[in-house]
Structure formats: C-alpha cells, structure tokens
mmCIF file of C-alpha atoms and ligand atoms in Angstrom:
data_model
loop_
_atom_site.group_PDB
_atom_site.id
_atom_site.type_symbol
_atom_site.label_atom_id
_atom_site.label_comp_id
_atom_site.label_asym_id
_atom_site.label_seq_id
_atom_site.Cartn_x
_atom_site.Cartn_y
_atom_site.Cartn_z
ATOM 1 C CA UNK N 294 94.741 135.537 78.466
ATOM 2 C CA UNK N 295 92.894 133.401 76.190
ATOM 3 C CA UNK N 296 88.871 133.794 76.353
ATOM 4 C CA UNK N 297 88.549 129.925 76.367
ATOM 5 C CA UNK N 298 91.252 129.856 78.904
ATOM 6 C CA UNK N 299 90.039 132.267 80.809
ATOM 7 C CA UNK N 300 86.340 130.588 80.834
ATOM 8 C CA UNK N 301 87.961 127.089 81.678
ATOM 9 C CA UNK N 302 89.328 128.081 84.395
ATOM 10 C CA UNK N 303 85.952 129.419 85.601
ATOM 11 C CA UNK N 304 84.682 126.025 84.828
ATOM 12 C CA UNK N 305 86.475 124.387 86.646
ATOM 13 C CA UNK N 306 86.680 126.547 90.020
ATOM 14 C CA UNK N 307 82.693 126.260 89.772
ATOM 15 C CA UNK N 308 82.910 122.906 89.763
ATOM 16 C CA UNK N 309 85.093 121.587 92.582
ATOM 17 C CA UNK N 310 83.410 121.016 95.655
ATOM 18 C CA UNK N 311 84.197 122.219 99.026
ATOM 19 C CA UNK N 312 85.398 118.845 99.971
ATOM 20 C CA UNK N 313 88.430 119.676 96.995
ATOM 21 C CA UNK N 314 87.191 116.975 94.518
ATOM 22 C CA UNK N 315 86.232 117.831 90.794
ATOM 23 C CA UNK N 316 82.944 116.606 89.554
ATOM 24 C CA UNK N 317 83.885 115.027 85.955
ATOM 25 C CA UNK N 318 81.073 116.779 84.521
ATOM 26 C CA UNK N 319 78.094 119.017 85.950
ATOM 27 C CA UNK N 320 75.562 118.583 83.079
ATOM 28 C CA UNK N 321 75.917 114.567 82.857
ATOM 29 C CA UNK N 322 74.410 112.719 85.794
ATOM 30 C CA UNK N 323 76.273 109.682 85.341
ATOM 31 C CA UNK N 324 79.625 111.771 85.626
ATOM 32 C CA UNK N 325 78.803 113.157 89.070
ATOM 33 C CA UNK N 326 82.270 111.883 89.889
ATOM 34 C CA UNK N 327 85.058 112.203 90.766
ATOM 35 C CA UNK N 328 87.936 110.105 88.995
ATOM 36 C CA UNK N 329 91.824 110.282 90.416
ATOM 37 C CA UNK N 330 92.720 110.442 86.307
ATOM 38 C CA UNK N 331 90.369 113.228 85.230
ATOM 39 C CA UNK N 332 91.085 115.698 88.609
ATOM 40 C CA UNK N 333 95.062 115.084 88.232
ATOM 41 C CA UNK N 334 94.949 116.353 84.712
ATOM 42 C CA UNK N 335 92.805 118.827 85.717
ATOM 43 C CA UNK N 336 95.091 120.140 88.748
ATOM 44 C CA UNK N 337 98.203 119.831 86.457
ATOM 45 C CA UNK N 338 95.902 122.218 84.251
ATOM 46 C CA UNK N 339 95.088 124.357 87.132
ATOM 47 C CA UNK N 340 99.046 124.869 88.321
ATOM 48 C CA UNK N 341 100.027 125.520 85.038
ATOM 49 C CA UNK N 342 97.152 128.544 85.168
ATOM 50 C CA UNK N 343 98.575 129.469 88.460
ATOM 51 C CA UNK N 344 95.663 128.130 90.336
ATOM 52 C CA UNK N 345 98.253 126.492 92.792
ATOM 53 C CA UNK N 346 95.563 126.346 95.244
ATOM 54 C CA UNK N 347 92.736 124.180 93.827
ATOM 55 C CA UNK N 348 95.596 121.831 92.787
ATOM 56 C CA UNK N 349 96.308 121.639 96.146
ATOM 57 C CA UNK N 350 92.547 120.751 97.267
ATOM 58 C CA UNK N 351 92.420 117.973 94.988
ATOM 59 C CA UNK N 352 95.598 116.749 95.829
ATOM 60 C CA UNK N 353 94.648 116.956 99.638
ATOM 61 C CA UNK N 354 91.373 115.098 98.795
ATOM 62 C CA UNK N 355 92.708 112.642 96.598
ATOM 63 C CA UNK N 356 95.272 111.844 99.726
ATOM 64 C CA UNK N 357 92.728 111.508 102.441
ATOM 65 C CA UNK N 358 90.810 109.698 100.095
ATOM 66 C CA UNK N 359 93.475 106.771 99.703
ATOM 67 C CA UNK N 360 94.347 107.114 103.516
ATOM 68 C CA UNK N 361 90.822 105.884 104.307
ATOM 69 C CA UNK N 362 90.911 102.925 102.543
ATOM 70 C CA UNK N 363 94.528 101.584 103.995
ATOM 71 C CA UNK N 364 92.737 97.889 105.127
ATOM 72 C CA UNK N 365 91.476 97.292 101.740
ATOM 73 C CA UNK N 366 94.756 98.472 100.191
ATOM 74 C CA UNK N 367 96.396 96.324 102.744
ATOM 75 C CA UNK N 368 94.407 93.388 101.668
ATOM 76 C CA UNK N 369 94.970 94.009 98.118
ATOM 77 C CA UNK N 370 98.881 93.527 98.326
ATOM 78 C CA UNK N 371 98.167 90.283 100.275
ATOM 79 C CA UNK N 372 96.053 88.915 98.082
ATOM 80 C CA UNK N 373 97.737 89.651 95.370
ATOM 81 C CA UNK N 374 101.092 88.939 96.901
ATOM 82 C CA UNK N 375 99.831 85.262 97.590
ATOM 83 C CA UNK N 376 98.185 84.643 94.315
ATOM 84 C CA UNK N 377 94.643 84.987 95.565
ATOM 85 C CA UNK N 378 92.156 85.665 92.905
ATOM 86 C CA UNK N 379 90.997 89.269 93.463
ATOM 87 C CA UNK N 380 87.460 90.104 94.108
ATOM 88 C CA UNK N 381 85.730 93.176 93.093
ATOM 89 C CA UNK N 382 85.801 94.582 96.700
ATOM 90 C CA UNK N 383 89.284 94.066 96.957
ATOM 91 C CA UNK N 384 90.300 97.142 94.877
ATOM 92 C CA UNK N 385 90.270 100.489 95.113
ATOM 93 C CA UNK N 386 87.078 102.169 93.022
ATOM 94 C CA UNK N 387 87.881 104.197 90.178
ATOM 95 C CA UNK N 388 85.241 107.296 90.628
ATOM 96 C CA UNK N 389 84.820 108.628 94.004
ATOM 97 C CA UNK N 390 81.566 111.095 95.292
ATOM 98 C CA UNK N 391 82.436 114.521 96.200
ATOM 99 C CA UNK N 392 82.903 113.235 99.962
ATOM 100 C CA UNK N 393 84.973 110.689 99.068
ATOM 101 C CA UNK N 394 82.707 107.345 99.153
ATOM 102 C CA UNK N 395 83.119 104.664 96.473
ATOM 103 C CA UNK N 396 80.913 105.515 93.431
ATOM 104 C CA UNK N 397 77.774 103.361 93.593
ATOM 105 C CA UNK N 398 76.276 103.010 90.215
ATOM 106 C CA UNK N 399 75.627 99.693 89.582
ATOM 107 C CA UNK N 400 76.871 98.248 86.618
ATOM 108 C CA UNK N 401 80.064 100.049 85.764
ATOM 109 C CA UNK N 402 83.106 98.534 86.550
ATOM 110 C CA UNK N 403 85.731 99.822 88.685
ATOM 111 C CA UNK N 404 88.951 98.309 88.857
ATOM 112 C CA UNK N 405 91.815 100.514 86.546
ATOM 113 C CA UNK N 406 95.148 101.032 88.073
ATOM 114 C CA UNK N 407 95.911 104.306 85.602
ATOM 115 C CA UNK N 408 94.477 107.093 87.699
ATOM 116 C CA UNK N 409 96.478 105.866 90.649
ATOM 117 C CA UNK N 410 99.686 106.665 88.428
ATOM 118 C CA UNK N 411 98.514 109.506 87.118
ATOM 119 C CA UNK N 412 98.057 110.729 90.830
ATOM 120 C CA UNK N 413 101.640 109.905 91.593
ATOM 121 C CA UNK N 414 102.953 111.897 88.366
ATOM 122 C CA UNK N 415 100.943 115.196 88.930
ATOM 123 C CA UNK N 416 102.081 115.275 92.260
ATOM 124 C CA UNK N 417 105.325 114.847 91.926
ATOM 125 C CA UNK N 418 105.725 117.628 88.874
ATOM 126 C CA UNK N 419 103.555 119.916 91.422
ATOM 127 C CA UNK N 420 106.296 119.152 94.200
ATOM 128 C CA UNK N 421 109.317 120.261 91.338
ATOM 129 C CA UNK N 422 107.105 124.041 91.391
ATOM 130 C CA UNK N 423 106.765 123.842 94.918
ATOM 131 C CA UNK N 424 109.591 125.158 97.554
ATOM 132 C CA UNK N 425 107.363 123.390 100.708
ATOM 133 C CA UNK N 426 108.210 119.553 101.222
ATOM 134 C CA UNK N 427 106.192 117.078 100.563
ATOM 135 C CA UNK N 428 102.904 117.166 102.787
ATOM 136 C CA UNK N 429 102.889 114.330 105.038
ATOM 137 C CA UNK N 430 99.382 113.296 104.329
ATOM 138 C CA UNK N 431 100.396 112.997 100.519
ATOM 139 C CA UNK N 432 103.641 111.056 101.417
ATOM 140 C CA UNK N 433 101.386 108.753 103.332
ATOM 141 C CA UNK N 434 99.000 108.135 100.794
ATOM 142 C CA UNK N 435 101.952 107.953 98.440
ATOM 143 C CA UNK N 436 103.399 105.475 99.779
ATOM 144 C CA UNK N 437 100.205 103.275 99.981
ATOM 145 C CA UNK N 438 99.550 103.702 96.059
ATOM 146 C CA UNK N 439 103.319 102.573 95.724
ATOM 147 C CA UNK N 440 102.901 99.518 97.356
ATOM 148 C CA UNK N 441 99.641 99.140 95.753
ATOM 149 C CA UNK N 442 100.210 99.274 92.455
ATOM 150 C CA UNK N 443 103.501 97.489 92.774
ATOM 151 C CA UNK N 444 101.384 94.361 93.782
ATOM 152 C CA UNK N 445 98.748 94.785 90.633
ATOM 153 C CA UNK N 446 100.819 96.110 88.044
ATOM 154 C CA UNK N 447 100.642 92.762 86.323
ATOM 155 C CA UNK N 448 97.017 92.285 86.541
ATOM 156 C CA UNK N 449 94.189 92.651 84.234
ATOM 157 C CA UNK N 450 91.765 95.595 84.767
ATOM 158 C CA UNK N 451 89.946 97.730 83.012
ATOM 159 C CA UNK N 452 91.433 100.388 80.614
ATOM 160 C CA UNK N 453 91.254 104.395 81.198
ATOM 161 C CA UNK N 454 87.718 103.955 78.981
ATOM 162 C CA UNK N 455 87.006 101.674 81.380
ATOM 163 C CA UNK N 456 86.498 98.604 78.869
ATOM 164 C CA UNK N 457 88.446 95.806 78.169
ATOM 165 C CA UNK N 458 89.162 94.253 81.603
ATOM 166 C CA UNK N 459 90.561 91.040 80.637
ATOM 167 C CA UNK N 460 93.766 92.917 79.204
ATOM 168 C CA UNK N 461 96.678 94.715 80.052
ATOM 169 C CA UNK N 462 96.951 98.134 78.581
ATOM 170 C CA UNK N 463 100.027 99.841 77.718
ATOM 171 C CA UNK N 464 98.529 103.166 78.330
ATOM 172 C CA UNK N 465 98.026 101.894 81.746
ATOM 173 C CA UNK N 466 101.465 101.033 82.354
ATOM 174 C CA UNK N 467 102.691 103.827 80.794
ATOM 175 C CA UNK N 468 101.111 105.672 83.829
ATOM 176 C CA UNK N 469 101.596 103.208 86.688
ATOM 177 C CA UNK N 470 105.593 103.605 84.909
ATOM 178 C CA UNK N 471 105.383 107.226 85.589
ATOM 179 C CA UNK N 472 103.997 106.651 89.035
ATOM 180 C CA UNK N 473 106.812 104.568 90.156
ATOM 181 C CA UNK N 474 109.582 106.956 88.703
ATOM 182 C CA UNK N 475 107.711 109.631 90.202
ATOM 183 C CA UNK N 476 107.791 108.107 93.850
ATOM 184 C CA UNK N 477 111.646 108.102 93.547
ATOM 185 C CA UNK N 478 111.446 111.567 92.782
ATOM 186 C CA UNK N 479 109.116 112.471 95.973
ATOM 187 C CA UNK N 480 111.664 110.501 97.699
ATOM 188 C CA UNK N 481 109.331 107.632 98.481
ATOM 189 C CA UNK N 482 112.365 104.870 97.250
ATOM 190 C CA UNK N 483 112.696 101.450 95.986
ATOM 191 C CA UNK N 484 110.718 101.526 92.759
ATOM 192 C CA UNK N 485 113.347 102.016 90.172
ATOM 193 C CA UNK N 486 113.766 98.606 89.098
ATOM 194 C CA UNK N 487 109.538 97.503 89.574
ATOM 195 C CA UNK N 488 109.591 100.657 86.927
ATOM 196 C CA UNK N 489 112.111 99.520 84.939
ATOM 197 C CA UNK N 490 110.156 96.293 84.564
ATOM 198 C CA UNK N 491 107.075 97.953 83.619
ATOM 199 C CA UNK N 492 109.016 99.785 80.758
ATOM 200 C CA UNK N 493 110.805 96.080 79.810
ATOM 201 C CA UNK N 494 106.944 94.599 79.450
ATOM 202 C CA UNK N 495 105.870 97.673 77.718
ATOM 203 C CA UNK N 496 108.286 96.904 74.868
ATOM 204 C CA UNK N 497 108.534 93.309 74.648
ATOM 205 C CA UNK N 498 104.427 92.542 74.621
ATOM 206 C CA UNK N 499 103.228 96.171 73.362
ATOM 207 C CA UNK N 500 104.770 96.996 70.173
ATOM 208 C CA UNK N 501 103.597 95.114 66.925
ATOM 209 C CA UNK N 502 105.242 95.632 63.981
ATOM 210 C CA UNK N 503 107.504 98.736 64.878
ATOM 211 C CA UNK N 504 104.499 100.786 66.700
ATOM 212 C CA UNK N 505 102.683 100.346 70.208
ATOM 213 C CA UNK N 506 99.342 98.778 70.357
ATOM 214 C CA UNK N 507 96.315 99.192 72.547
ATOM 215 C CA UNK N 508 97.107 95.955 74.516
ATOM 216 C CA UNK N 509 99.146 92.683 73.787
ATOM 217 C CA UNK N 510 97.589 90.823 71.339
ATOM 218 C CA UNK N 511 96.013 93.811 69.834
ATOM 219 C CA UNK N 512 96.907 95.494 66.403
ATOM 220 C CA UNK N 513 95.210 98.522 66.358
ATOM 221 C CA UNK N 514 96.567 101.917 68.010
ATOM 222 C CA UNK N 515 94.464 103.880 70.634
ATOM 223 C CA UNK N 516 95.028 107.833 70.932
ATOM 224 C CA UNK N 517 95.746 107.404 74.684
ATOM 225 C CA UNK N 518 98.817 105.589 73.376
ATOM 226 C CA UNK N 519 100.090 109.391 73.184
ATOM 227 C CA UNK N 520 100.686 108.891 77.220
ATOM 228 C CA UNK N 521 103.533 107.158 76.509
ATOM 229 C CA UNK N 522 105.625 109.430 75.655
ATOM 230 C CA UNK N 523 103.639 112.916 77.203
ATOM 231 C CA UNK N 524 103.367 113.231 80.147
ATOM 232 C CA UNK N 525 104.441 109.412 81.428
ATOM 233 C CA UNK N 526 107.944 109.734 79.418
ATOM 234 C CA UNK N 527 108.247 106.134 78.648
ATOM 235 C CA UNK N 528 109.601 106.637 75.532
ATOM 236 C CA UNK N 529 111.265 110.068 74.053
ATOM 237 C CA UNK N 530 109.037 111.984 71.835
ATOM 238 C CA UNK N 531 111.115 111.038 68.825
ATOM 239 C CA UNK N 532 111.345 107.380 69.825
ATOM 240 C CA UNK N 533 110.756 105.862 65.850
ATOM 241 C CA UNK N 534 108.157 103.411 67.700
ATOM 242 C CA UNK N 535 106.437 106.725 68.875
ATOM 243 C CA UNK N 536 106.562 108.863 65.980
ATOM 244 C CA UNK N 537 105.234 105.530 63.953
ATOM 245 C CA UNK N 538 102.311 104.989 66.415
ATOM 246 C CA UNK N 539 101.567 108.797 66.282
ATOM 247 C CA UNK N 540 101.464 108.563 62.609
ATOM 248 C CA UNK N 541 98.756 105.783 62.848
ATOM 249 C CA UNK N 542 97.230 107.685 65.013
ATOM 250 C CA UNK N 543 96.580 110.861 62.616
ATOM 251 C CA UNK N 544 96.033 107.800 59.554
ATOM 252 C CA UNK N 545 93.504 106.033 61.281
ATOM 253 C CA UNK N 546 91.844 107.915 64.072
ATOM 254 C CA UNK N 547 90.979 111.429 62.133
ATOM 255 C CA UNK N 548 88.312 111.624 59.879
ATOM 256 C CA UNK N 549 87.727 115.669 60.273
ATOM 257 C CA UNK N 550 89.901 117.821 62.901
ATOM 258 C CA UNK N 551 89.428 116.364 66.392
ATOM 259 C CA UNK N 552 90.906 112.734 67.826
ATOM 260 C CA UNK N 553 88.731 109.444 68.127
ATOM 261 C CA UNK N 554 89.638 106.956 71.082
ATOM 262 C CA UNK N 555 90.354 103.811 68.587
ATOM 263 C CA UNK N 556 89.365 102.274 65.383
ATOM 264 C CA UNK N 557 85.733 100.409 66.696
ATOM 265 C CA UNK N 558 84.659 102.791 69.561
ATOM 266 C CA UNK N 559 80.622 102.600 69.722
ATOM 267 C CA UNK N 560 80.051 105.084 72.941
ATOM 268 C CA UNK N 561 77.940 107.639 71.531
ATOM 269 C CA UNK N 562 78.912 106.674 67.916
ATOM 270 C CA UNK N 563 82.909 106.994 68.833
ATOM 271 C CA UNK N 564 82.924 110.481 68.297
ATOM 272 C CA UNK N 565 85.936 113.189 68.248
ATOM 273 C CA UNK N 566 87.156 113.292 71.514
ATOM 274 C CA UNK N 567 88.365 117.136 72.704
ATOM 275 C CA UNK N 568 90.557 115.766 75.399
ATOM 276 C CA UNK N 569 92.157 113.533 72.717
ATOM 277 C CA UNK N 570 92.883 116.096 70.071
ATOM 278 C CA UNK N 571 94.310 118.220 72.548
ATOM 279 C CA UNK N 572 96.711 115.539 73.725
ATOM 280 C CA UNK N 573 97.630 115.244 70.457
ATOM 281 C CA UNK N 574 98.227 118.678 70.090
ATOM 282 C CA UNK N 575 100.543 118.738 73.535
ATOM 283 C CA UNK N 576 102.810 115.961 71.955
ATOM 284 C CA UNK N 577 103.229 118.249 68.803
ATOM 285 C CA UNK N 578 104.010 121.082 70.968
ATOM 286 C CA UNK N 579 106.747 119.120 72.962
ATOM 287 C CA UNK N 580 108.359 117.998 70.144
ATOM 288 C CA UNK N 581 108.520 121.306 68.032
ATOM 289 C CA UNK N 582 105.469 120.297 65.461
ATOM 290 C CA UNK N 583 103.700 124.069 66.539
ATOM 291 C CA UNK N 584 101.950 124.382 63.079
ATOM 292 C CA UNK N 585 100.347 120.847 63.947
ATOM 293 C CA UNK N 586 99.611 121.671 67.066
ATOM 294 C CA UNK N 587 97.781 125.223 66.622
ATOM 295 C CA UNK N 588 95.516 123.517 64.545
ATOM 296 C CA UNK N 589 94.603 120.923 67.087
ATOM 297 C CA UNK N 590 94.067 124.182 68.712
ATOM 298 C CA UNK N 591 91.842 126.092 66.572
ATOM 299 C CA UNK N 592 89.611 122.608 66.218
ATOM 300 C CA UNK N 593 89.164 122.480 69.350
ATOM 301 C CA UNK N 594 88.319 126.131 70.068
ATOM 302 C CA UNK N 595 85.726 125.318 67.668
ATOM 303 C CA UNK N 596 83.649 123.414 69.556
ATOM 304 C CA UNK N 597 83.148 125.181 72.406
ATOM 305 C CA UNK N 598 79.197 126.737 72.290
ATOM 306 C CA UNK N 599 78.435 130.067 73.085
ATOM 307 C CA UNK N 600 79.142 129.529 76.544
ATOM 308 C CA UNK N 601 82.753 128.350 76.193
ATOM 309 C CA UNK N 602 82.053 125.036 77.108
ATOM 310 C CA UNK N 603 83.609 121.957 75.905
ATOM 311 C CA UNK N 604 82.230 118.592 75.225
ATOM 312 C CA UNK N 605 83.692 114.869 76.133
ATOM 313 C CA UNK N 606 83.071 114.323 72.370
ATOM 314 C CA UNK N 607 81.962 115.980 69.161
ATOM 315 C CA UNK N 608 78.864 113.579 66.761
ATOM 316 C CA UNK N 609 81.445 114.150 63.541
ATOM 317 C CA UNK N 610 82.544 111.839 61.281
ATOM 318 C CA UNK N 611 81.738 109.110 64.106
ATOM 319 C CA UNK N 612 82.676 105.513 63.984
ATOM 320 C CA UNK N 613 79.696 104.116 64.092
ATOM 321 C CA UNK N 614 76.943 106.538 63.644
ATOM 322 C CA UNK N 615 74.067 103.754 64.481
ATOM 323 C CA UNK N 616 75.231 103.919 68.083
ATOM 324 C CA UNK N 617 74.693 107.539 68.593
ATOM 325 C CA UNK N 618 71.188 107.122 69.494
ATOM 326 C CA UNK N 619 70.831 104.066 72.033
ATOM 327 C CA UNK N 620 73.264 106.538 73.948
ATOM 328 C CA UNK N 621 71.691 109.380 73.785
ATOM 329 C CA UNK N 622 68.309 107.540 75.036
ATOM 330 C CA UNK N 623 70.245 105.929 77.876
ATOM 331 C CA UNK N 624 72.287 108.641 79.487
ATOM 332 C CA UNK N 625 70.851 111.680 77.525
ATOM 333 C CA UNK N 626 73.120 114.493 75.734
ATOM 334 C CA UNK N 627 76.637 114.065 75.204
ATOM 335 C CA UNK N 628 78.927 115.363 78.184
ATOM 336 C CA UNK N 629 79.377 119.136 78.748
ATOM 337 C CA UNK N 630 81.305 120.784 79.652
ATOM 338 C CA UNK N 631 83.511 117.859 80.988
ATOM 339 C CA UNK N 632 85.965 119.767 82.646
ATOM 340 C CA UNK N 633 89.472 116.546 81.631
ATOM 341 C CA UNK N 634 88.427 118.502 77.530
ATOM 342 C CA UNK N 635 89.298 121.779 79.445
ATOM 343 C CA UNK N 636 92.166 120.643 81.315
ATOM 344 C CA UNK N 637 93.561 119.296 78.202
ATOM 345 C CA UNK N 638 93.190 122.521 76.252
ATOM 346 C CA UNK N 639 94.683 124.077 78.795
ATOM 347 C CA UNK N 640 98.164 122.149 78.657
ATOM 348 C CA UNK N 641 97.964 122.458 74.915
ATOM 349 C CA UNK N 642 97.633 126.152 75.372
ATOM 350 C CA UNK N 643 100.216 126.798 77.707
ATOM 351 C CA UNK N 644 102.599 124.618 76.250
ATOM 352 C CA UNK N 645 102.486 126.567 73.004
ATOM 353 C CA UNK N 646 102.420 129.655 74.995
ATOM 354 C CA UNK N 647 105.850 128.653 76.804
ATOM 355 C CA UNK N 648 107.325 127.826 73.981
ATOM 356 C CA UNK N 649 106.617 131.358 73.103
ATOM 357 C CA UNK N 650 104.445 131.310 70.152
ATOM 358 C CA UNK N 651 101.592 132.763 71.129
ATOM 359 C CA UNK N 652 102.351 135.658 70.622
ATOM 360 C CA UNK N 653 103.595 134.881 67.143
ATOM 361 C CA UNK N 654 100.722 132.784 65.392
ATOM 362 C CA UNK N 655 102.285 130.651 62.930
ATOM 363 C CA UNK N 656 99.094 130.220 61.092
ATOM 364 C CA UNK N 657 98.117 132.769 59.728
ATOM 365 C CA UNK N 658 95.520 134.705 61.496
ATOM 366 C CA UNK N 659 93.313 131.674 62.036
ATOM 367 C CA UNK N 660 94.509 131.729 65.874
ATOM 368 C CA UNK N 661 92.189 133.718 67.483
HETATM 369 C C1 LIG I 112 85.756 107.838 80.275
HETATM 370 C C2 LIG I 112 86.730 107.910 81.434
HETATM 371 C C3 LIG I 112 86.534 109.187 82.218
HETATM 372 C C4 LIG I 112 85.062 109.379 82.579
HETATM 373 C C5 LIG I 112 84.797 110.743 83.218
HETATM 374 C C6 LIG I 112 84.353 108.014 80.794
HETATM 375 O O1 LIG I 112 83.474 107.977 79.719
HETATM 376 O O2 LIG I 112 85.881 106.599 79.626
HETATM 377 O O3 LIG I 112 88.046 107.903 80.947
HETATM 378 O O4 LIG I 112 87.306 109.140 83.366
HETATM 379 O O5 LIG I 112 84.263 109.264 81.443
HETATM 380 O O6 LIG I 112 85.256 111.780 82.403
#
C-alpha cells in the first residue's frame, strides 16, 4: 500500500481516544476536538482502509454522544416547531471533547447542522458493507438527528467553516439532504419528501446563473460546493449545473495545485486547503476525469513533511497574504497533521485504486 496511506492510517489510529472520538488535530490546541463532520469522513476513510473497527468506535461515540443530549434535542424541535427564536443553548454544539462534553472555548460559535448529516450518510454507507443490523444505540440516536434536523433544516447557522451564520448554505443542505435519504435507507422512515424539499430549495434559491453558489444571495462558488454531488448525491456528477460550478471552481479557486475554500477567505491568508484538493480529486475520480485526479494526487502527496503528515492548509499563492500573520500570532502554526486532509486523501486514493488505476499510472511516472 501507499507510504502516505499507510502513514495516515497510523495517524489516525494514534489519534482516537479510548473513548472512540478523533481529535481534529494533535499539534493545534484549538482543534483538540472532536467534530461529527471531520470523524465521519475520517471513519468513511478508515472502512474504506479496512479499519472497520475504529469506524465503529466513532460511530458508537458519536451515538452515545447524541443520546445524552435527548432533552435539549427535544427542546430544539419544540422550539423550533412553535416558532420560538432559538437560543444558543438550544442546539446541539458542533465540536465535542474526547469524553463527549460540549466544546468550551469561548468565542467560537457552534450551531451548524452539516456534521449531523454527514453522520447520518457515513453510517448508513457503513451499514450497506456491513451484514449485522443496525445497532440499536445508532438507530436511537438516528432517529433523534432525524427529527432534529427536520425541525432546523430551514434555519440559519453557521457554515462547515463555521462563518456566515446569518445564511443558509447549500453545502449544508446538501448534507442534511443526504442525511434524510440516508435515514430511509437505515430504515428510520418518513423523510423522503422533508428530503425532497431540501433538494427543491437547493435549486430554486442556490443556483445563480446556471451554477450553485455558496448561499442564496451569494455569487461566488465555494469548493465545499463539490458535496453536492460527492458524497451527498444531490445532483449527478454530470449535472451541467455541477460540471459548471466545478469549472468555477478550478477558474477561480486555484492559483498553484491545491484547492482554496472561496474567493475572500482570510484564515491564515486562505491558503490551499489539502482536504479540498482532495475532494476535488474524488469528484474527478467518480466521474472518470483520472488524469485530473492523479494530479490532485501527486499535489497533495507533496505536502506532506518528512513525517508524512498533512496540513489543514498550505501558505501558497494565498488569498490574502496580510492575514497570514495575525493567525499565526493568535493560534500559532498552521494545523498538522489534521487528520479530515488524511481522510480525504484517503478516499481520493482508494477511489482511484478501485477504479483500478493504480496499478496503471496514467501520468507518466510522476505517481509515486
Ligand atoms: C474548519 C472546520 C473543521 C475544523 C476542525 C475549522 O477550521 O473550518 O470545518 O471542522 O477546523 O478541522
């Protein structure tokens, strides 16, 4: 197997706790979290590397997790249900400590409904692998997210950057879509029309001009945009409003190699994002663009030091180099390794590799 691979894996086994949860990143204090939308890429990752078992942990974690918080889940639904403004402690947090208690650092918002999706989608593609039925401790917790984000799915929160929370972001309904279609397929019923909703909003108030956009309103593209059609399956690969947002995404978010989050991006200069580039490099692979798709590849492979670690983001051709230091001052060094960059690289790589190329480099001898 790939050394990278191989090392990623490592990476990641060191860095889930006993408890199941995987710390976003060991080396960056302010990412001693753990966040329902990095760990389920990361245990889709891990199945995929046949490391069934610490996709399992997280899974279990990430269930009793939810199960503790049923009252303030409960409460959600009502509130929302009767039209009652929403207060901050009225949601479920975004980034959980290794033991499962709401994250505590002050100043950084919490409420985004995307993880919660993203939850309900690796799940359910880990259930299509798996000949046991659906644990009841995840069919609980299921359940709860179901009703949950059928409730909120409408309201504003803040995107998977966790900015922007007076919007609506497609890329979050792209994955609270794929949650609800993957409750059906767990079993967990009644979604398929709040789903088909989702999709309806998605393309009446998200697409400008013939591609999607970052939120209503908005014109510019965002590379997390890509969700939409891999892994959440909104829209086929070849959907012309996909292929034309995928296009702006290549014309206006790469400078060198690698993938920046969207066209103004300050945090840490809006560098080249790993995760990113390899996302973009799994939607190649899906829909038959190998060439394009070994080279996200090779980029990526890189920038991983001498260790085989991987950063959040690469200082290249950034967006706005003058924010680079204030960052760097604040929350020191840029993230590494952040295990969601090896995750990524590891669907990227195994997509390619089941679609049998590996072992036939289409460009030439730079694949190493
Ligand atoms: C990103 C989040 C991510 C977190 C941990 C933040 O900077 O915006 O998407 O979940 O880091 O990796």
């Amino acid at each position: 197997m790939d050394e990278l691979i191989q090392a990623s894996i490592k990476i990641i086994l060191q860095n889930q706790s006993e408890s199941g949860a995987y710390l976003a990143c060991p080396n960056f204090p302010t990412y001693h979290y753990s966040w329902f939308r990095d760990g389920s890429f990361i245990a889709y990752a891990m199945t995929l590397a046949g490391e069934r078992k610490s996709a399992e942990r997280f899974y279990d974690w990430v269930a009793s997790t939810i199960r503790a918080r049923k009252a303030v889940i409960q409460r959600a639904v009502f509130k929302a249900n009767m039209g009652i403004l929403l207060a901050p402690v009225d949601v479920l947090h975004t980034r959980y400590t290794a033991e499962g208690e709401d994250g505590t650092t002050q100043e950084w918002p919490n409420f985004q409904l995307d993880g919660f999706g993203t939850w309900l989608w690796a799940i359910a593609e880990y259930q299509k692998e798996s000949n046991e039925g659906l644990a009841p401790a995840w069919k609980e917790a299921a359940s709860w997210i179901g009703e949950y984000l059928e409730a909120l799915w409408q309201h504003p929160c803040y995107d998977c950057w966790e900015e922007y929370p007076q919007e609506i972001h497609t890329h979050t309904l792209a994955a609270i879509y794929a949650g609800f279609m993957a409750l059906e397929s767990l079993g967990i019923s009644g979604y398929t029309e709040t789903a088909q909703a989702v999709k309806d909003y998605i393309m009446q108030h998200c697409v400008y001009d013939g591609y999607f956009v970052k939120f209503p309103g908005s014109y510019t593209v965002d590379a997390s945009l890509l969700g939409l059609a891999v892994p959440y399956q909104v829209v086929a690969l070849d959907d012309p409003r996909m292929i034309e947002t995928v296009n702006r995404i290549r014309a206006s978010l790469m400078r060198g190699g690698g993938v920046h989050r969207y066209p103004t991006d300050t945090y840490y200069g809006g560098g080249e994002w790993v995760l990113l580039t390899a996302w973009l490099g799994w939607y190649e692979a899906m829909k038959g663009d190998v060439n394009l798709a070994y080279e996200r590849l090779n980029w990526i492979k890189s920038q991983a030091n001498k260790d085989l670690e991987l950063p959040e983001q690469v200082p290249a051709s950034m967006v706005d180099a003058n924010n680079y230091q204030p960052w760097i001052k604040r929350w020191g060094e840029v993230a590494s390794p952040l295990l969601w960059s090896h995750a990524k690289s590891m669907i990227l790589y195994h997509t390619l590799d089941k679609k049998n190329s590996l072992s036939n480099p289409v460009i030439d001898g730079s694949y190493r």
